[in-house]
PDB file of C-alpha atoms in Angstrom:
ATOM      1  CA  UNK A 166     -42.749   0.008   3.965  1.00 51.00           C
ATOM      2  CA  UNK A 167     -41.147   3.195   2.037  1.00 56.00           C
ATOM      3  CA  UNK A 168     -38.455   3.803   4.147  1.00 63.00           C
ATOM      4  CA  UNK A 169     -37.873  -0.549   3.931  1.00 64.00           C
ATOM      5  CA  UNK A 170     -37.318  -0.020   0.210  1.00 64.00           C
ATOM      6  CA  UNK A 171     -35.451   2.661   0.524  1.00 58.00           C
ATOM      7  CA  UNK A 172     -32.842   0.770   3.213  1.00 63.00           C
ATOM      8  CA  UNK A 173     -32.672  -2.626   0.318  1.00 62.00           C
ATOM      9  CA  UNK A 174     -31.727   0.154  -1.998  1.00 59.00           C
ATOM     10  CA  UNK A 175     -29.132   1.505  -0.050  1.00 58.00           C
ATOM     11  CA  UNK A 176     -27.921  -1.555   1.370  1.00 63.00           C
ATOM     12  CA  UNK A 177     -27.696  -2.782  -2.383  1.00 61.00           C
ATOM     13  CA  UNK A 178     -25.856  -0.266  -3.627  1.00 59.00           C
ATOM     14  CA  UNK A 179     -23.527   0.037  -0.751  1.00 58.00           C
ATOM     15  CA  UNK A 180     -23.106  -3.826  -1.509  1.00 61.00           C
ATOM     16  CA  UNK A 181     -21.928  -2.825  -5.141  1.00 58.00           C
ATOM     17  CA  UNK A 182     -19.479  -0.472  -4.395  1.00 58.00           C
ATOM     18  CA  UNK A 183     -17.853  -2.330  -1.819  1.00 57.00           C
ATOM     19  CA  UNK A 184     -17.741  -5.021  -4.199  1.00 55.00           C
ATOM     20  CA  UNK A 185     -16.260  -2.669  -6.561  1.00 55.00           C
ATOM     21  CA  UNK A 186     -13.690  -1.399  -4.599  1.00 59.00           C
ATOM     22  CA  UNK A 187     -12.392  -5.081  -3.669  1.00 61.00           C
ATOM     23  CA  UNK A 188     -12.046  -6.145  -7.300  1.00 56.00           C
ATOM     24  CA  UNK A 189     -10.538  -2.565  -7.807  1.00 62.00           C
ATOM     25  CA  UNK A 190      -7.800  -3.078  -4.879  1.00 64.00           C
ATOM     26  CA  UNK A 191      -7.401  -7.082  -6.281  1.00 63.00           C
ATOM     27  CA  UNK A 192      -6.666  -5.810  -9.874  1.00 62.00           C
ATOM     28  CA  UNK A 193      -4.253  -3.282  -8.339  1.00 65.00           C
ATOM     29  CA  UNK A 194      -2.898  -6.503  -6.530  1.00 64.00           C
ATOM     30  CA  UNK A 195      -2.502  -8.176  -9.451  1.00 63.00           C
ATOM     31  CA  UNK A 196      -1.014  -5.437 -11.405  1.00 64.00           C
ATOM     32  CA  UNK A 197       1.875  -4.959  -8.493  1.00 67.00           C
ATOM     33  CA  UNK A 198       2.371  -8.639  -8.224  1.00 63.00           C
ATOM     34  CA  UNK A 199       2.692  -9.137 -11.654  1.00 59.00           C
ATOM     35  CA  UNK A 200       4.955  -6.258 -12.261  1.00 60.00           C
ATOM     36  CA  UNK A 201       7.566  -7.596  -9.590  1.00 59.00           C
ATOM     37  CA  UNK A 202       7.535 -10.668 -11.464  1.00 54.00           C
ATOM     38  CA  UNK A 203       8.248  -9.098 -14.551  1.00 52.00           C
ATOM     39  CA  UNK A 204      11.492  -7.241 -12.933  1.00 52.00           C
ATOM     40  CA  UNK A 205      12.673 -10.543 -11.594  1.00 51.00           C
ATOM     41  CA  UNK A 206      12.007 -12.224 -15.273  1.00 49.00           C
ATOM     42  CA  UNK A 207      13.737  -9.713 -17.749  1.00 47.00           C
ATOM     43  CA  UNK A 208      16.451 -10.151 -19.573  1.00 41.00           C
ATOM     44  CA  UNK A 209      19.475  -7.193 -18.808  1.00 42.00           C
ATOM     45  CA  UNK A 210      19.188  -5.888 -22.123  1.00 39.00           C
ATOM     46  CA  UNK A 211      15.037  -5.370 -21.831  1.00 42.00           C
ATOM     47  CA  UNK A 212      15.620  -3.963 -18.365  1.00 46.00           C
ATOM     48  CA  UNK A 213      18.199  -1.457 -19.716  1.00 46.00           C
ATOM     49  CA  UNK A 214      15.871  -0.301 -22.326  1.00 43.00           C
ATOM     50  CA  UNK A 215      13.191  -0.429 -20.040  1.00 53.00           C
ATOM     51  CA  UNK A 216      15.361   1.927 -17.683  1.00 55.00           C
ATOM     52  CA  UNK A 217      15.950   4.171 -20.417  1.00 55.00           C
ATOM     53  CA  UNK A 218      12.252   4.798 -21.331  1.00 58.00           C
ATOM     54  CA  UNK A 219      11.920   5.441 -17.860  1.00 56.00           C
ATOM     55  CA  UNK A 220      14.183   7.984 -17.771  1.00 58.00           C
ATOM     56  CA  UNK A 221      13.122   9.466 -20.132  1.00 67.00           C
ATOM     57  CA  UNK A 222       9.333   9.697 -19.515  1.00 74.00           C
ATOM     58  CA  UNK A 223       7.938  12.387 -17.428  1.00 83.00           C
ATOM     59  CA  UNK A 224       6.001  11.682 -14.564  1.00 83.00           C
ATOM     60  CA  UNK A 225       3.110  13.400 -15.652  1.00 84.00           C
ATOM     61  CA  UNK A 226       3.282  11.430 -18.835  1.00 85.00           C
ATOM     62  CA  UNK A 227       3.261   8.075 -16.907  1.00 85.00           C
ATOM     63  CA  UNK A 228       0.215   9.338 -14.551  1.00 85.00           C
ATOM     64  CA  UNK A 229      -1.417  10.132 -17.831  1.00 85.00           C
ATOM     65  CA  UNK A 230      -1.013   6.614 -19.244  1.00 85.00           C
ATOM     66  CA  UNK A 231      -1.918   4.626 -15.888  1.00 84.00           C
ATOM     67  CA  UNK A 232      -5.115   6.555 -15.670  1.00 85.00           C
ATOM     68  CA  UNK A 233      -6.034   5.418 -19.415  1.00 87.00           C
ATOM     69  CA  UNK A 234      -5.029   2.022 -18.057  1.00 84.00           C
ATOM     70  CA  UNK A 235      -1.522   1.552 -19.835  1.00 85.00           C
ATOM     71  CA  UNK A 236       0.189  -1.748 -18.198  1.00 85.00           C
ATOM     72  CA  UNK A 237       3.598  -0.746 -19.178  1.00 87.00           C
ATOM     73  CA  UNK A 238       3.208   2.984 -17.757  1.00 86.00           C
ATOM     74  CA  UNK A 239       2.429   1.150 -14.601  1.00 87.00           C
ATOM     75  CA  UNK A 240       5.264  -0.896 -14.632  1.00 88.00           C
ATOM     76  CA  UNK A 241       7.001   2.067 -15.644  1.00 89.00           C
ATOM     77  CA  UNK A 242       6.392   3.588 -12.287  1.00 88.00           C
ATOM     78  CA  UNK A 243       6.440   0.623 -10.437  1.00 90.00           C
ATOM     79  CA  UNK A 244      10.491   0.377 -11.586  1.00 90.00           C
ATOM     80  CA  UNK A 245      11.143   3.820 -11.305  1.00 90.00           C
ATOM     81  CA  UNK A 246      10.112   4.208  -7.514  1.00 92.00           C
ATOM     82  CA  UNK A 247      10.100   0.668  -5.994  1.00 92.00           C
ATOM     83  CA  UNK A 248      13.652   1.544  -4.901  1.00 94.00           C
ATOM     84  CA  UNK A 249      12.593   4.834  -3.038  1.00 95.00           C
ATOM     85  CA  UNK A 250       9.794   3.103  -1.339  1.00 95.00           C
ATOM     86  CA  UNK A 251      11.092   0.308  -0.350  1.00 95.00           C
ATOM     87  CA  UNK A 252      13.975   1.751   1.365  1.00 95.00           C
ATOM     88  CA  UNK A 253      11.848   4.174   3.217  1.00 96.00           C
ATOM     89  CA  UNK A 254      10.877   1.437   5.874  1.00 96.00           C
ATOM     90  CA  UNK A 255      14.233  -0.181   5.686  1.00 95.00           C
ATOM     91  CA  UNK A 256      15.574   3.097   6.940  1.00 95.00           C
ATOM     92  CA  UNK A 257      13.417   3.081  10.058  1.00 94.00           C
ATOM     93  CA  UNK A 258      14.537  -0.150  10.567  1.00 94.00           C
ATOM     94  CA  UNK A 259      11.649  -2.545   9.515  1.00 93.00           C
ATOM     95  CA  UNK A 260      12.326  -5.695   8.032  1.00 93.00           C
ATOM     96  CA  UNK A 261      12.372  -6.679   4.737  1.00 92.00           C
ATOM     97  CA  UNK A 262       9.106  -7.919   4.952  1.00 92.00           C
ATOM     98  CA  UNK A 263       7.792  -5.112   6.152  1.00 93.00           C
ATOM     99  CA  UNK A 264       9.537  -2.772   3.457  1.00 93.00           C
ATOM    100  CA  UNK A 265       7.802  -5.450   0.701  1.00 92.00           C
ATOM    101  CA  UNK A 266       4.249  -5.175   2.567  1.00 92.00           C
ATOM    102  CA  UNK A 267       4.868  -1.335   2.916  1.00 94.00           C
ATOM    103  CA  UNK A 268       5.899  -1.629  -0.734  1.00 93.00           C
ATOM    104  CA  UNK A 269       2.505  -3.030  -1.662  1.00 92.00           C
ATOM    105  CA  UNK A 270       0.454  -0.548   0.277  1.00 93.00           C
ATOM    106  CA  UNK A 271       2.122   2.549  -1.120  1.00 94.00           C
ATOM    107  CA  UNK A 272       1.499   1.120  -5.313  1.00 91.00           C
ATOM    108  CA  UNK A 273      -2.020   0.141  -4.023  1.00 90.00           C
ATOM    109  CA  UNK A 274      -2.821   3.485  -2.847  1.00 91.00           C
ATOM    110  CA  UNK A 275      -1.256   5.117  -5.734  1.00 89.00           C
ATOM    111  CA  UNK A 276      -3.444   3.071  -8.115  1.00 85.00           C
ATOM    112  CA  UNK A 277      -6.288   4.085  -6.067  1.00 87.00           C
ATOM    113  CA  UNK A 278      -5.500   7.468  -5.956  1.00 86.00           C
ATOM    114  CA  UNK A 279      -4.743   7.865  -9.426  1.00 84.00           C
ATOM    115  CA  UNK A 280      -8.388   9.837 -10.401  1.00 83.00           C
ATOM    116  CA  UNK A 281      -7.948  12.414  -7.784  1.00 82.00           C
ATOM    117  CA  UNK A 282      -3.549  12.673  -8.171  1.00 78.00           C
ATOM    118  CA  UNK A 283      -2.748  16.389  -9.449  1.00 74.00           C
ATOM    119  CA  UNK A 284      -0.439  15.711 -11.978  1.00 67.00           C
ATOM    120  CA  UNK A 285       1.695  18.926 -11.205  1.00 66.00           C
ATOM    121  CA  UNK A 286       2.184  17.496  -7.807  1.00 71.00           C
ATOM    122  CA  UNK A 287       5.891  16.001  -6.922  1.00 86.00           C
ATOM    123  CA  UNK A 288       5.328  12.442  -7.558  1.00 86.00           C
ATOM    124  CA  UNK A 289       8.336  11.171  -5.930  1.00 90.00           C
ATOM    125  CA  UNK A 290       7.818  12.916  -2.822  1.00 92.00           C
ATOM    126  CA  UNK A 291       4.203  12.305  -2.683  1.00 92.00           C
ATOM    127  CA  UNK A 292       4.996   8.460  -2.923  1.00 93.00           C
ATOM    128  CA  UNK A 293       7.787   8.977  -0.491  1.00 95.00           C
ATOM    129  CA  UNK A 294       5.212  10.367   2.182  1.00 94.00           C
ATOM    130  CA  UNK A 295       2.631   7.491   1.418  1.00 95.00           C
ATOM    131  CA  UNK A 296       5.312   5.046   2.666  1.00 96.00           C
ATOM    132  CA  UNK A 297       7.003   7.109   5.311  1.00 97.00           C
ATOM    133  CA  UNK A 298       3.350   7.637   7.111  1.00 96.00           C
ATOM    134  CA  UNK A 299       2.993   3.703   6.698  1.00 95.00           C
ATOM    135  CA  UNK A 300       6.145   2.870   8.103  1.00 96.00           C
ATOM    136  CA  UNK A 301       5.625   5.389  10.997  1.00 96.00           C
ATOM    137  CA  UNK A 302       1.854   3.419  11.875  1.00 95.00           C
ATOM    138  CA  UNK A 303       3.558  -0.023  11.817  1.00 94.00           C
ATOM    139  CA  UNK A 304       6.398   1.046  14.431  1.00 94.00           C
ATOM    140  CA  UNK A 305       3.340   2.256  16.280  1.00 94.00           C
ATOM    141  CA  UNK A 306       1.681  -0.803  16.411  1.00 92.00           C
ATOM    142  CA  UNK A 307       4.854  -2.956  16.963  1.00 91.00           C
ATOM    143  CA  UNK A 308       5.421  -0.389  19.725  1.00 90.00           C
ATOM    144  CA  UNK A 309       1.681  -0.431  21.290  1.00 88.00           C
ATOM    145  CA  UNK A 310       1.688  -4.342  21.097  1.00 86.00           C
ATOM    146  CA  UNK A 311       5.699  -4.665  22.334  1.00 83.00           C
ATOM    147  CA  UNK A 312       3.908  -2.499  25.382  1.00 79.00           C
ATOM    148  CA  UNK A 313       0.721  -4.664  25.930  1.00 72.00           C
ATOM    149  CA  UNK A 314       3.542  -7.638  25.657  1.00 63.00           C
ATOM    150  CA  UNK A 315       5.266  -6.319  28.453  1.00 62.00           C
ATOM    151  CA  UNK A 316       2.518  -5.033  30.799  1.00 65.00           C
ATOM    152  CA  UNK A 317       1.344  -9.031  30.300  1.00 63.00           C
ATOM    153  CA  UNK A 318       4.822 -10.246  31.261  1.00 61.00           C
ATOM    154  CA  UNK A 319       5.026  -7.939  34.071  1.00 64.00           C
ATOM    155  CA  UNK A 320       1.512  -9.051  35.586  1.00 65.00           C
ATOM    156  CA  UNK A 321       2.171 -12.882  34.833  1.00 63.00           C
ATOM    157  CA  UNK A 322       5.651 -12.496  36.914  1.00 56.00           C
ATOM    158  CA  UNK A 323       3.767 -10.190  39.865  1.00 61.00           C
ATOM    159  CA  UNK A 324       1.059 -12.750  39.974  1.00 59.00           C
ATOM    160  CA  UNK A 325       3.340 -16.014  39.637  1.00 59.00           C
ATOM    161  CA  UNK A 326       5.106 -14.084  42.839  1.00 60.00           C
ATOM    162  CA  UNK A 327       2.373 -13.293  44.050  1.00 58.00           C
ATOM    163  CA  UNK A 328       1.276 -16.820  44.034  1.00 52.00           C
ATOM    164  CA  UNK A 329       4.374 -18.615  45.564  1.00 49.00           C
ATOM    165  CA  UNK A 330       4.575 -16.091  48.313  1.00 47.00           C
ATOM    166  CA  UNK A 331       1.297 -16.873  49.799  1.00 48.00           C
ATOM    167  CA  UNK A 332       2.396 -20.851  49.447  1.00 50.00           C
ATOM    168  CA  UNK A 333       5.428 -20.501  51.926  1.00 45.00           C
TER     169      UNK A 333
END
């Protein structure tokens, strides 16, 4: 009966954080989603200014801010990489959609990561290698199902032969 209470316990806690970690990943979500519609909704002259406090703000400084939960130091490094990691998949020639999902991933883990980020690390390049490893796992699933695709074709044909041999 000890060890019974002691499971519920666990089970509820585990229950907790897991439920913690989806409304963590959702708010990230949101926070990505709502910073691409930003970019697509300002005016030139607010994205120019925008650019220029970008510029001009160190990336330690914006790590900083997102971990006190600044929105604007998020967006802040939201603009100044979504270029770099988006094109990473678009150079290993994924689609756009995949560059956009990849795009996603990459901010979500960063926002996750944020707690545990040394700030002294390269940003840019650790961002860079997020996406890169990403795009490198889905080429290897579109390559393990293209194979599976193929090894189906190739037994459908050998059995469809297979088939009309034994009719004539």
């Amino acid at each position: 009966m000890h060890s019974a209470n002691h499971r519920k316990f666990f089970e509820k806690r585990f229950t907790i954080s897991l439920w913690f970690a989806q409304v963590k990943t959702r708010f990230a979500l949101i926070l990505i989603q709502s910073s691409i519609w930003l970019l697509q909704h300002t005016s030139s002259i607010g994205s120019k200014i925008l650019k220029k406090e970008i510029n001009d703000t160190s990336d330690d400084d914006l790590i900083r801010a997102c971990r006190q939960g600044d929105a604007r130091a998020w967006q802040a490094v939201v603009n100044k990489y979504k270029r770099l990691v988006f094109s990473i998949p678009l150079n290993y020639g994924l689609s756009q959609e995949d560059a956009a999902d990849i795009s996603q991933i990459t901010f979500t883990i960063m926002f996750e990561s944020l707690e545990h980020f040394y700030v002294d690390t390269r940003f840019a390049l650790w961002l860079a290698t997020v996406a890169r490893r990403h795009s490198w796992r889905l080429l290897e699933r579109y390559r393990r199902e293209s194979t599976e695709d193929d090894e189906d074709l190739s037994q459908s044909v050998t059995a469809t032969i297979g088939f009309s041999s034994k009719e004539a």
